[in-house]
Amino acid sequence: GRVRVPTNFVTTISDDRGDEPRFAGKPISDVMEKAGGIGDIVSLLWFKRTLPTWATKFLEMVLMLCADHGPCVSGAHNAIVAARAGKDLVSCVASGMLTIGPRFGGAVDGAARNFLRGKDENIPPFDFVEQAKKAGIRLPGIGHRIKSVDNPDKRVELLIDYARKNFPSTDYLNYALEVEKITTAKSGNLILNVDGTIAALFLDVMKASKMFSPAEVKQVTSIGYLNGLFLLSRTIGLVGHALDQYRLNQPLYRHQQTDVLFVNEEIGYVDEQ
Ligand code: ACO
Ligand code: LMR
């Protein structure tokens, strides 16, 4: 028989041999004919399946709504400072991206794991919040620096509205909103934030589409798929901010000394040298 030389690489998502590239086994001409948008491409290359249209449209909403949130957030700030230091586009975007993590934009996977456990183990929302408090953990997907009950996050409202109208069920979202009732009773800014909303709704996508085994659900919430959605989306804004700074020909940024509290550990606050 034929003997295959052992390979150093294994891949399961795409293939560029033959006449045309294939995404998850599908020739791209087929993909282009059938795909409604970028959600279908994410669906094939990340999830290796064709998700239903109500789900790919949800992915697209996430990608559109999270593309930017102004110049003051961690990622944009870093990209802007890097651009003003004369760095190239890739470096500026990388600098911004590197801020995406458990506090900023990268709480989606953690929130999904938590809501999955809370809902599936029937943990009453009050106990869910108390358990985190006892463990000294900030609930991923809850809380925002400037958004609150009195200043709601439009992105969250739009995602919820879409899901209510288009998802077959929203059990995880409902659970997350019960959790939000408990946390916002403590403080108005402890809302279900955009990361938490994406997390709960993607759990609903997996459950309602019936296309994910329990093992796959576990995997999706543990290896970075969902933070990847924020990362992909926010890259659009990061590129935009770097280009904006180049266009504006902005000088090197140096932070105002008056905005820094200079403290000498021995003598305390130092007003002037
Ligand atoms: N769960 C439980 N309690 C919380 C949470 C939370 N997620 N967030 C804040 N609190 C409570 C804490 O008790 C805190 O008191 P402490 O200082 O004694 O710990 C109190 O609220 C005050 O918190 P703030 O310092 O005002 O919160 P801050 O504005 O610094 O934090 C942040 C905002 C970073 C988003 C925070 O809420 C958090 O860590 N959330 C979890 C991570 C998360 O979901 N990040 C994504 C945000 S959305 C995005 O980036 C696109
Ligand atoms: C964002 O999308 O960047 C935010 O929700 C974070 C923020 O502080 O506004």
PDB file of N, CA and C and ligand atoms in Angstrom, residues 69 73 104 144-146 153 155 194 230 234, ligand 2:
ATOM      1  N   HIS A  69     -15.822  51.715  20.366  1.00  0.00           N
ATOM      2  CA  HIS A  69     -16.549  52.363  21.460  1.00  0.00           C
ATOM      3  C   HIS A  69     -15.810  53.634  21.868  1.00  0.00           C
ATOM      4  N   VAL A  73     -11.472  54.133  25.411  1.00  0.00           N
ATOM      5  CA  VAL A  73     -11.391  52.780  25.984  1.00  0.00           C
ATOM      6  C   VAL A  73      -9.965  52.244  25.819  1.00  0.00           C
ATOM      7  N   PHE A 104     -11.564  44.022  29.930  1.00  0.00           N
ATOM      8  CA  PHE A 104     -11.966  44.807  28.762  1.00  0.00           C
ATOM      9  C   PHE A 104     -12.164  43.896  27.549  1.00  0.00           C
ATOM     10  N   HIS A 144     -19.951  47.898  34.261  1.00  0.00           N
ATOM     11  CA  HIS A 144     -19.387  48.766  33.219  1.00  0.00           C
ATOM     12  C   HIS A 144     -18.922  50.057  33.855  1.00  0.00           C
ATOM     13  N   ARG A 145     -17.845  50.606  33.311  1.00  0.00           N
ATOM     14  CA  ARG A 145     -17.299  51.856  33.834  1.00  0.00           C
ATOM     15  C   ARG A 145     -18.274  53.021  33.709  1.00  0.00           C
ATOM     16  N   ILE A 146     -18.937  53.153  32.561  1.00  0.00           N
ATOM     17  CA  ILE A 146     -19.817  54.325  32.400  1.00  0.00           C
ATOM     18  C   ILE A 146     -21.283  53.970  32.131  1.00  0.00           C
ATOM     19  N   ASP A 153     -26.721  50.551  27.892  1.00  0.00           N
ATOM     20  CA  ASP A 153     -25.854  50.313  26.744  1.00  0.00           C
ATOM     21  C   ASP A 153     -26.728  49.927  25.542  1.00  0.00           C
ATOM     22  N   ARG A 155     -25.986  48.887  22.696  1.00  0.00           N
ATOM     23  CA  ARG A 155     -25.579  47.635  22.029  1.00  0.00           C
ATOM     24  C   ARG A 155     -26.287  46.441  22.665  1.00  0.00           C
ATOM     25  N   VAL A 194     -21.922  44.274  27.564  1.00  0.00           N
ATOM     26  CA  VAL A 194     -21.993  43.726  26.206  1.00  0.00           C
ATOM     27  C   VAL A 194     -21.289  42.360  26.122  1.00  0.00           C
ATOM     28  N   PHE A 230     -15.145  39.437  19.965  1.00  0.00           N
ATOM     29  CA  PHE A 230     -14.849  40.831  20.327  1.00  0.00           C
ATOM     30  C   PHE A 230     -13.553  41.280  19.641  1.00  0.00           C
ATOM     31  N   ARG A 234     -13.428  44.412  17.213  1.00  0.00           N
ATOM     32  CA  ARG A 234     -12.756  45.635  17.642  1.00  0.00           C
ATOM     33  C   ARG A 234     -11.563  45.978  16.754  1.00  0.00           C
TER      34      ARG A 234
HETATM   35  C1  LMR B   2     -16.068  48.923  24.931  1.00  0.00           C
HETATM   36  O1  LMR B   2     -16.822  48.368  24.146  1.00  0.00           O
HETATM   37  O2  LMR B   2     -14.927  49.278  24.616  1.00  0.00           O
HETATM   38  C2  LMR B   2     -16.542  49.202  26.281  1.00  0.00           C
HETATM   39  O3  LMR B   2     -17.793  48.778  26.607  1.00  0.00           O
HETATM   40  C3  LMR B   2     -15.588  49.473  27.319  1.00  0.00           C
HETATM   41  C4  LMR B   2     -15.786  50.888  27.817  1.00  0.00           C
HETATM   42  O4  LMR B   2     -15.106  51.207  28.809  1.00  0.00           O
HETATM   43  O5  LMR B   2     -16.585  51.618  27.274  1.00  0.00           O
END
